[in-house]
Short mmCIF file of C-alpha atoms in Angstrom, two decimals:
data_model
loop_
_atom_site.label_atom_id
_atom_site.label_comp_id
_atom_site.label_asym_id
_atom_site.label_seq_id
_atom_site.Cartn_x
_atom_site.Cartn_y
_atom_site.Cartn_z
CA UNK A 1239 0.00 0.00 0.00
CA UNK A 1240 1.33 3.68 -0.51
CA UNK A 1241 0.93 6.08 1.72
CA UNK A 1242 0.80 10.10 1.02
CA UNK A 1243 -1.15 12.90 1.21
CA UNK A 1244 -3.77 13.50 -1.29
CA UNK A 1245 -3.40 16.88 -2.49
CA UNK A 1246 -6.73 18.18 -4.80
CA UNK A 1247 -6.06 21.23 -6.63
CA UNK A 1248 -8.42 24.54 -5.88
CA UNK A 1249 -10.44 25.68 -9.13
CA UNK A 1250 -8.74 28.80 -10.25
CA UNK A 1251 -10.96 31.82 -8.78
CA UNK A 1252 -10.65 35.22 -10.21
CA UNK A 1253 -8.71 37.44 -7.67
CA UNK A 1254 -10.65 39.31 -5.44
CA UNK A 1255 -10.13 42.73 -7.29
CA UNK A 1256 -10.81 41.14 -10.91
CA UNK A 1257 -14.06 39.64 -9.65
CA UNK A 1258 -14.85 43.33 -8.52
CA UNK A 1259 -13.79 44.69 -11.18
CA UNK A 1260 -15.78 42.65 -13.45
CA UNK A 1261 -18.91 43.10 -11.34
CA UNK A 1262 -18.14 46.59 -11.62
CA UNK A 1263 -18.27 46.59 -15.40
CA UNK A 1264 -21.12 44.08 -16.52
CA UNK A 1265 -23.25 46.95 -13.70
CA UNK A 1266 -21.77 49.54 -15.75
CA UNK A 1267 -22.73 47.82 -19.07
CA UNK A 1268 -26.32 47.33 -17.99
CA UNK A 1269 -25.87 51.72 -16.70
CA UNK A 1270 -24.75 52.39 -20.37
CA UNK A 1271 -27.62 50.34 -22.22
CA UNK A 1272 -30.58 51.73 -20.04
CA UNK A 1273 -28.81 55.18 -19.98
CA UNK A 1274 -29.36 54.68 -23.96
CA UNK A 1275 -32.98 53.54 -23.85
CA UNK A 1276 -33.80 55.90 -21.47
CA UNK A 1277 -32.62 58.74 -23.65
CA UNK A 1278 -34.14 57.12 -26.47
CA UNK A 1279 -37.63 56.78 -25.61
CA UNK A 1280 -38.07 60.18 -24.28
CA UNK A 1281 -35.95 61.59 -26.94
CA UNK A 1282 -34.23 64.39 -24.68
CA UNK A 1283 -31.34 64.22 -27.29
CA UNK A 1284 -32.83 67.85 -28.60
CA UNK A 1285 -33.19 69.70 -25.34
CA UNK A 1286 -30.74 72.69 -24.50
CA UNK A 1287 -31.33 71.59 -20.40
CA UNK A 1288 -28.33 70.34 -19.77
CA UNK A 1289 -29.99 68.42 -17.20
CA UNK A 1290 -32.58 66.37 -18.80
CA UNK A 1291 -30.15 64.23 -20.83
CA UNK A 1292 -27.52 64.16 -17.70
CA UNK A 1293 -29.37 63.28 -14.98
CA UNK A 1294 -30.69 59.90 -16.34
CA UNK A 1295 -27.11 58.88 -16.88
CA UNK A 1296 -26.22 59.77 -13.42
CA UNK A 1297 -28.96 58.34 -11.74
CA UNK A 1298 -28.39 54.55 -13.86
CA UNK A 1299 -24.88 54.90 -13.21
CA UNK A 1300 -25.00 55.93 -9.53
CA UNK A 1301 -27.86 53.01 -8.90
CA UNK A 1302 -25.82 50.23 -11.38
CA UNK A 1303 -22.35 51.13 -8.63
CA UNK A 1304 -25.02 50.43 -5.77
CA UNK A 1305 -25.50 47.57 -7.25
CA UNK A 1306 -21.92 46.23 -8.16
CA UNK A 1307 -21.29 46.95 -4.20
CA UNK A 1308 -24.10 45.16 -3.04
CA UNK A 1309 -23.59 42.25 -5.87
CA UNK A 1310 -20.70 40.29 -3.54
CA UNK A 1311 -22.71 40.29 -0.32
CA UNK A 1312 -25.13 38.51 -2.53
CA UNK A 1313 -22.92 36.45 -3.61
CA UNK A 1314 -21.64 35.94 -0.13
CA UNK A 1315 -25.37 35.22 1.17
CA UNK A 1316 -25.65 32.48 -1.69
CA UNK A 1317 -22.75 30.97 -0.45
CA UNK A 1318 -24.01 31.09 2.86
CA UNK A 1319 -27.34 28.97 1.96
CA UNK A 1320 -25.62 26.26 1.41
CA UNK A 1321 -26.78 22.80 0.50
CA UNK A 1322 -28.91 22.22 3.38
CA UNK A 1323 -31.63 24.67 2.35
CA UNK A 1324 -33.17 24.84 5.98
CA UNK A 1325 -36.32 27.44 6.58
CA UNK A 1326 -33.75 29.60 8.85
CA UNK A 1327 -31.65 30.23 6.02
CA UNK A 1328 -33.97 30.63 3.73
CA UNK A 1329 -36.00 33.22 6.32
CA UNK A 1330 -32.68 35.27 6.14
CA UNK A 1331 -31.86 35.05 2.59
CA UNK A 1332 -35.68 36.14 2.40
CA UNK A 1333 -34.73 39.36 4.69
CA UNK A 1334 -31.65 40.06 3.47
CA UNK A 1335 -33.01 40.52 -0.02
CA UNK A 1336 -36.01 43.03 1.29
CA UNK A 1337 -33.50 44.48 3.53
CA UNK A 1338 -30.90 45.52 0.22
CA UNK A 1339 -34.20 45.78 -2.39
CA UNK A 1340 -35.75 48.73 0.01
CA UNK A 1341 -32.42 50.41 0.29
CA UNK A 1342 -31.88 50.52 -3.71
CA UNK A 1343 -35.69 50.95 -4.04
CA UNK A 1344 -35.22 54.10 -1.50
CA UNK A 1345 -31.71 55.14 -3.58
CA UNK A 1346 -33.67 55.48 -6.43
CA UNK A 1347 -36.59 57.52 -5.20
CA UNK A 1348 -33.93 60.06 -4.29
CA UNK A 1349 -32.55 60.25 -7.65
CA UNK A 1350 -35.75 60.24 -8.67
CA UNK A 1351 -34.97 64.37 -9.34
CA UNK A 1352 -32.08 63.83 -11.17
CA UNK A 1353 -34.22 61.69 -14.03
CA UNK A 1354 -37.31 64.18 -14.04
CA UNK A 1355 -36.77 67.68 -12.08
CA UNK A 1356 -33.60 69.03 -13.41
CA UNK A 1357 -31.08 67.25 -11.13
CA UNK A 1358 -33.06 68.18 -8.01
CA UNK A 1359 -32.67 65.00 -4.95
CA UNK A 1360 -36.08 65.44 -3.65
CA UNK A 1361 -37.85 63.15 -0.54
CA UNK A 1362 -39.03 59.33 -1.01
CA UNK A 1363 -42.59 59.00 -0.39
CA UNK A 1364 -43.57 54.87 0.42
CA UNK A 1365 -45.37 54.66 -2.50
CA UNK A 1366 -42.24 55.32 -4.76
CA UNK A 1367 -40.30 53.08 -2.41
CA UNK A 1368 -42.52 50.34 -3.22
CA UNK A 1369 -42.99 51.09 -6.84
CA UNK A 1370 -39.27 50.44 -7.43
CA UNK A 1371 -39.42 47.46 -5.16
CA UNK A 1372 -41.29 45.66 -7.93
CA UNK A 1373 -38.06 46.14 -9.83
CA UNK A 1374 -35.41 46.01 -7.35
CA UNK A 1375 -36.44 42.53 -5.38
CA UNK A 1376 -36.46 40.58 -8.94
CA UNK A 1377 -33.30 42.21 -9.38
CA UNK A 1378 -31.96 41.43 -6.15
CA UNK A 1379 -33.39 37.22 -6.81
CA UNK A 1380 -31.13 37.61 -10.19
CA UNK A 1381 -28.34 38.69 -8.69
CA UNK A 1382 -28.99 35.70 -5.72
CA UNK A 1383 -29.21 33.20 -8.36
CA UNK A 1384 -26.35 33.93 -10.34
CA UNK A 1385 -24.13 33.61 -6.68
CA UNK A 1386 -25.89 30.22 -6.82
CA UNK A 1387 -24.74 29.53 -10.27
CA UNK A 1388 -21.54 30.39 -9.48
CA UNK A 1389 -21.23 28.21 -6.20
CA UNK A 1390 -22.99 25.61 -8.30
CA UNK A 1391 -19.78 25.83 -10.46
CA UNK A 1392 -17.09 26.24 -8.17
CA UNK A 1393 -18.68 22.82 -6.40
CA UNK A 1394 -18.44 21.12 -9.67
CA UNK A 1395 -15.14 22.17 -10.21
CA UNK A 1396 -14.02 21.28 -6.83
CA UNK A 1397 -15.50 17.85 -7.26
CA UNK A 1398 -13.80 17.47 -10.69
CA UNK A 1399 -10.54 18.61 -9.19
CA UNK A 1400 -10.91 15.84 -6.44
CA UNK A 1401 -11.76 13.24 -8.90
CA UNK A 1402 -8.74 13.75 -11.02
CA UNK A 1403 -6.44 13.92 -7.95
CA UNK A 1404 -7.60 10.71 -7.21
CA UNK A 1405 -7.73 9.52 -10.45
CA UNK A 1406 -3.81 10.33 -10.34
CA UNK A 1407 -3.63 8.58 -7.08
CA UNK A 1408 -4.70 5.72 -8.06
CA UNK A 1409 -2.79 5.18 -11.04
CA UNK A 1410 0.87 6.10 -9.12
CA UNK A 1411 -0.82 3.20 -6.64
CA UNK A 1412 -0.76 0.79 -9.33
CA UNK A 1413 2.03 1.43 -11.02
CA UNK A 1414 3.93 1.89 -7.64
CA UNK A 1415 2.54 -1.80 -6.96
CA UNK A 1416 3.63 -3.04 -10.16
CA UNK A 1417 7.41 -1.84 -9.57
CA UNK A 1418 7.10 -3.42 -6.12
CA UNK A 1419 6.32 -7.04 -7.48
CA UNK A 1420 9.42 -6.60 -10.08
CA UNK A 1421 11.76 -5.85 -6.82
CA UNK A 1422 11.13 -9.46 -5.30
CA UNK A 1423 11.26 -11.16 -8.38
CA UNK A 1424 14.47 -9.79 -9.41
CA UNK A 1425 15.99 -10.13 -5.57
CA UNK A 1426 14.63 -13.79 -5.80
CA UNK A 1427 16.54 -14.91 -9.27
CA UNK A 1428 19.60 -13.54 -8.07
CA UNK A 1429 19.68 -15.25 -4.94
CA UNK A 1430 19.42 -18.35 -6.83
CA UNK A 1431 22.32 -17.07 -8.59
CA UNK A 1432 24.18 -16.43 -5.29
CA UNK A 1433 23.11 -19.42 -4.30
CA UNK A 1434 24.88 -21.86 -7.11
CA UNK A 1435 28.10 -19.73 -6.66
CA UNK A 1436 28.86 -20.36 -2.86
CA UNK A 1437 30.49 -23.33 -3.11
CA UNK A 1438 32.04 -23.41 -6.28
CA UNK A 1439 33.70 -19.88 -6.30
CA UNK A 1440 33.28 -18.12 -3.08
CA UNK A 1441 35.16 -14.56 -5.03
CA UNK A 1442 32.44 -14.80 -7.52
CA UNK A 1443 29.94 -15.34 -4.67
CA UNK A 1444 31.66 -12.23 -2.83
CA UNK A 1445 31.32 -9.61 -6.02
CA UNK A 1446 27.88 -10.98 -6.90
CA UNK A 1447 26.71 -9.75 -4.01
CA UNK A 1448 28.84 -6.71 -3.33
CA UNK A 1449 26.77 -5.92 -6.95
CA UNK A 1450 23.27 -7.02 -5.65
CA UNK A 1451 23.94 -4.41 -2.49
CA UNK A 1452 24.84 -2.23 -5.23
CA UNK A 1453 21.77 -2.83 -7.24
CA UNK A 1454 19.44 -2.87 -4.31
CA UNK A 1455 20.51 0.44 -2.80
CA UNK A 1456 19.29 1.90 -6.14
CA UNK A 1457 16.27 0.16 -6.24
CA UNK A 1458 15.71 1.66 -3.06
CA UNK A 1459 16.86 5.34 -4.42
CA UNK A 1460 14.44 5.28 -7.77
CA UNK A 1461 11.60 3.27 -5.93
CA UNK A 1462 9.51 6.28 -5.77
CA UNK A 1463 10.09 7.39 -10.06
CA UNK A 1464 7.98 6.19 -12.54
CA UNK A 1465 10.76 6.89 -15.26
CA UNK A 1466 14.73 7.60 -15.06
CA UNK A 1467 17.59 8.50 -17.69
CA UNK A 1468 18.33 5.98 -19.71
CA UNK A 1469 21.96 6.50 -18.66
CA UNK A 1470 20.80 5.29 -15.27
CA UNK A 1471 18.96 2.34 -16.50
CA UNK A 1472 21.69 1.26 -18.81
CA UNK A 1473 24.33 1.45 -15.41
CA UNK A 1474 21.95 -0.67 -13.20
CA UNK A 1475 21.16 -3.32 -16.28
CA UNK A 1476 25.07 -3.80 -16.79
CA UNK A 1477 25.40 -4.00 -12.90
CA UNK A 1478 22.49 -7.30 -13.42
CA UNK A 1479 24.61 -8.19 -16.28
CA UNK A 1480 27.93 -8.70 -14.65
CA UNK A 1481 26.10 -10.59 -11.68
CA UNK A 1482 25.00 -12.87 -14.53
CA UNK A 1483 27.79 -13.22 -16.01
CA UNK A 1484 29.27 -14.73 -13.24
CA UNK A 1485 26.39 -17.45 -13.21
CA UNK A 1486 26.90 -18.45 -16.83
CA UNK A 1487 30.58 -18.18 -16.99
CA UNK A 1488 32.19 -18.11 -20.89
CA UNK A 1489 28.74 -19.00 -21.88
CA UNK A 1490 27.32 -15.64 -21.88
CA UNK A 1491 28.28 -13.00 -24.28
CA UNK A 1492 26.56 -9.49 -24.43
CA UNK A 1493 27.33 -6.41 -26.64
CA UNK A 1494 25.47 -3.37 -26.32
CA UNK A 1495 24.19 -1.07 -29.50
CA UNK A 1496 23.37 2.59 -27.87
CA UNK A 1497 22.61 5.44 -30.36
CA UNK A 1498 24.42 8.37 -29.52
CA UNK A 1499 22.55 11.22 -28.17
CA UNK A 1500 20.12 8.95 -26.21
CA UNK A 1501 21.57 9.80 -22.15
CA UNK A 1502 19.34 11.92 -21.68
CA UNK A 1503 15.57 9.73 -22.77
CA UNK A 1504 13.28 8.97 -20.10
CA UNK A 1505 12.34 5.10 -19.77
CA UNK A 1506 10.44 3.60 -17.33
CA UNK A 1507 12.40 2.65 -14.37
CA UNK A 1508 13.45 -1.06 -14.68
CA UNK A 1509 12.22 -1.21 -17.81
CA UNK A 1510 15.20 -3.32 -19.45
CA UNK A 1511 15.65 -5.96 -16.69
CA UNK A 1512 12.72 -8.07 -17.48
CA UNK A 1513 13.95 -8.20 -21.16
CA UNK A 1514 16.97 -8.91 -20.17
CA UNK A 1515 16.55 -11.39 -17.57
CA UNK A 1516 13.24 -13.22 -20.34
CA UNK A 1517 16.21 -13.34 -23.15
CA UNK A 1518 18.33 -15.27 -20.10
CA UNK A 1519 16.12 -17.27 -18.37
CA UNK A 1520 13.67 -18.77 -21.67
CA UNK A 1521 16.36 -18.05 -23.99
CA UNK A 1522 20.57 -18.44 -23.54
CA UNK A 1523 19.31 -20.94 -20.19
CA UNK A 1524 17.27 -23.24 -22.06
CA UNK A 1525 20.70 -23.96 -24.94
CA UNK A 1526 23.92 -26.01 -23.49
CA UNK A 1527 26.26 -23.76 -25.95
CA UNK A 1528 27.29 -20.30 -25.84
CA UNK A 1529 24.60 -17.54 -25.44
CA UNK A 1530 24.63 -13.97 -26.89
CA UNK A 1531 22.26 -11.10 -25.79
CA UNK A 1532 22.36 -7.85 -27.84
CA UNK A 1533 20.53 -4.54 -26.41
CA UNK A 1534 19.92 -2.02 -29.09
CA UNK A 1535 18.24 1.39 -28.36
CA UNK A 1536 17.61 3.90 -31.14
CA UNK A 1537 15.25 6.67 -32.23
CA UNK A 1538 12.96 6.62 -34.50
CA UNK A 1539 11.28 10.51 -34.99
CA UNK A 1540 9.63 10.90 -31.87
CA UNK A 1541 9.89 7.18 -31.15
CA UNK A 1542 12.24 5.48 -28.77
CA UNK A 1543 12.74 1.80 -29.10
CA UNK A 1544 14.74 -0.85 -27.29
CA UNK A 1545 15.17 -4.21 -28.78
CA UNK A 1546 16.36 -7.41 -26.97
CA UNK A 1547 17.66 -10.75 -29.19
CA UNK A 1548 18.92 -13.63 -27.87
CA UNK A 1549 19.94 -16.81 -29.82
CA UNK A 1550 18.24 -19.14 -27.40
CA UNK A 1551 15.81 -21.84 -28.79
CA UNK A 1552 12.81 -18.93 -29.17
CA UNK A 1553 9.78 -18.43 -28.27
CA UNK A 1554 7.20 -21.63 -26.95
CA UNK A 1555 3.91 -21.09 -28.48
CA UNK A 1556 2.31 -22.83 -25.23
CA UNK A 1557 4.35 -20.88 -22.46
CA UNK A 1558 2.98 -18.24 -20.68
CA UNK A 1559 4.60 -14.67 -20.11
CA UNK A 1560 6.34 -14.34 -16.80
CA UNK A 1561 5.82 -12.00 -14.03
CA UNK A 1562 8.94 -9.54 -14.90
CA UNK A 1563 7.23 -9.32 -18.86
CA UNK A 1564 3.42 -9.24 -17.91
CA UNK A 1565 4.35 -5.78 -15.45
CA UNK A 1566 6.25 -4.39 -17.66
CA UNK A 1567 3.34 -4.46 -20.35
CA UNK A 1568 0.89 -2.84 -17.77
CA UNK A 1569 3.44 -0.58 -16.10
CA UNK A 1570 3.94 0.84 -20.00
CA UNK A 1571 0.21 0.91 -20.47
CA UNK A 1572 -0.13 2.81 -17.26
CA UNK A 1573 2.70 5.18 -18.34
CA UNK A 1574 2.04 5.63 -21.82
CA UNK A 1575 -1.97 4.44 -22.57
CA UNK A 1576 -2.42 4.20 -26.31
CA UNK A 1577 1.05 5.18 -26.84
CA UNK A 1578 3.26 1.96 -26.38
CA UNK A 1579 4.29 -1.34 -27.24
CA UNK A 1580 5.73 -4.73 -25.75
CA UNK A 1581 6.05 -7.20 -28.88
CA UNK A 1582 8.18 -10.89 -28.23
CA UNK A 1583 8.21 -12.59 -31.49
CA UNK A 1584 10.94 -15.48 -32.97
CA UNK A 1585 14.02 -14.06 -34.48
CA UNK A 1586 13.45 -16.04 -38.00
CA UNK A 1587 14.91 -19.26 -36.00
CA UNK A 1588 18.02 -17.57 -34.24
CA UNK A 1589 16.64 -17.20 -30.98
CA UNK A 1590 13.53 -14.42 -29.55
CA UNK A 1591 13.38 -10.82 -29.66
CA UNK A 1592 11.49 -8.71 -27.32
CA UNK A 1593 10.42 -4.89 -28.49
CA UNK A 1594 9.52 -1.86 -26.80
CA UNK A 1595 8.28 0.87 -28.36
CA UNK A 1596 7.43 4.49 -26.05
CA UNK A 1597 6.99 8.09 -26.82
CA UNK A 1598 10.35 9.55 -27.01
CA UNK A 1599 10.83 12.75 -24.38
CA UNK A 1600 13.77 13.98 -22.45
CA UNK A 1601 14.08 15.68 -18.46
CA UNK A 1602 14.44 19.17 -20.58
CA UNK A 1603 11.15 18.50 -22.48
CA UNK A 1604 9.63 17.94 -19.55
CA UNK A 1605 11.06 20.70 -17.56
CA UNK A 1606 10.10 22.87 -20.41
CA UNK A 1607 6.19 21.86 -20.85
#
């Protein structure tokens, strides 16, 4: 199991002053457009009173900046409500929203003047007050539900955001798991290794496992990567190599065919010992003569691929795939989904060859996306 903290990413909210600030200019908008109509349908564009084509505009403007003030403690009241719509919240929503509708409504009344008397602020009677109420309280329910919208899609976001951080999760739990079972497997063949060599050649014995310690301590340092260099990867699979070498003796010959340029690739960690150890194990083990491996890696475009031959007897049709080769398939299908390859196929009767095709990318690709 793999423990860690689960970290969800918050949905990217405007900053406090570009929220107001676009508040501020959709009010504005609407203050522009009924400033228009307004001036329009009473078709004040011909009077000399300077007045009577200015004090609309002021009066929209100054009641649309009311509004853009009062527009985040809505939005602040919707969040407030909450998803437990209780009658107590609902009661204050309720009174907030008569409370702010009879202050605009009032607002208005007072700039009543300004639209009609030659930019005079005269007194609000009640009945003006609750003429504009009949405008201001739908208003105010607009302005309520569009806070609701927006918590509605901050919510969803949030949600989303959590889903994809476990999504994430649960893939580095796999593939974490997957590079786990590859650790025992390779620590177990090894010991077998060890094993055969104690008695026969106890200096052999000694170096094998000076390498194993060696090997392990890196397995230990990478345990946590999905992908390394390949320069690592080649070091640790010629460490493996040597400590088979010693377990085959003059039997095992292996040459190496590296494109230049390639240090820097990202593979999948551990990615070549299960070819490696398949060509050994079903391959140069199963013939009494001598047994050559060849690793080649090369590019091809934006394509990196590895390819392991051995000149063992090749492939049986009725074996299955081992542990080492059936991870490495899922641990590139987890990496790469859609985007990769594992083919083993005979080498026209010299032996097996196992392929690996992945994207091609580099630490300074990555560093750069």
């Amino acid at each position: 199991m793999v423990s860690g903290v689960l970290t969800v990413a918050v949905p990217s909210l405007p900053p406090p002053r570009m929220l107001s600030r676009w508040i501020l200019i959709v009010w504005w908008g609407v203050a522009a457009l009924s400033s228009a109509g307004h001036l329009v349908f009473f078709n004040l564009f011909d009077s000399h009173d300077v007045f009577t084509w200015w004090g609309p505009i002021f009066a929209q403007f100054t009641i649309c900046t009311a509004w853009a003030l009062v527009t985040p403690l809505a939005f602040r009241i919707a969040r407030g409500l909450g998803d437990d719509v209780r009658p107590a919240r609902v009661a204050r929503v309720i009174a907030w929203g008569l409370l702010l509708s009879a202050a605009m409504s009032t607002s208005r009344a007072l700039l009543h003047g300004f639209e009609h008397r030659a930019g005079v602020v005269c007194s609000a009677s009640f009945t003006q007050i609750a003429d504009y109420m009949t405008l201001d309280l739908p208003l105010f329910a607009a302005v309520l539900a569009a806070g609701l919208a927006r918590r509605y899609l901050l919510q969803r976001e949030a949600q989303q955001a959590r889903a994809a951080a476990i999504e994430v999760q649960l893939a580095e739990s796999r593939l974490h798991a997957l590079q786990m079972q590859l650790n025992p497997h390779f620590l177990f063949n090894t010991l077998n290794t060890i094993s055969a060599l104690v008695e026969s050649d106890p200096a052999a014995t000694r170096t094998v496992v000076a390498r194993l310690s060696e090997l392990l301590r890196r397995t230990l340092d990478v345990a946590q990567q999905p992908e390394v260099r390949l320069a690592e990867e080649l070091q640790f699979i010629r460490g493996y190599l040597e400590i088979m070498t010693h377990r085959f003796s003059d039997r095992l010959t292996t040459s190496f065919a590296i494109e230049d340029g390639l240090d820097d690739a990202l593979v999948p960690v551990f990615v070549l010992q299960p070819l490696v150890e398949n060509a050994i194990e079903h391959g140069i083990g199963r013939i009494r003569g001598p047994g050559a491996l060849e690793l080649r890696i090369e590019r091809c475009g934006d394509r990196l691929h590895i390819t392991v031959r051995d000149n063992g007897p090749g492939l049986d049709p009725t074996a299955r795939a081992g542990i080492g080769l059936s991870n490495t398939a899922a641990r590139l299908a987890q990496l790469y989904p859609g985007r990769s390859a594992l083919r083993l196929a005979d080498d026209r009767g010299r032996g097996a060859v196992a392929v690996v095709e992945l994207p091609y990318r580099t630490l300074d690709e990555e560093a750069g996306a």
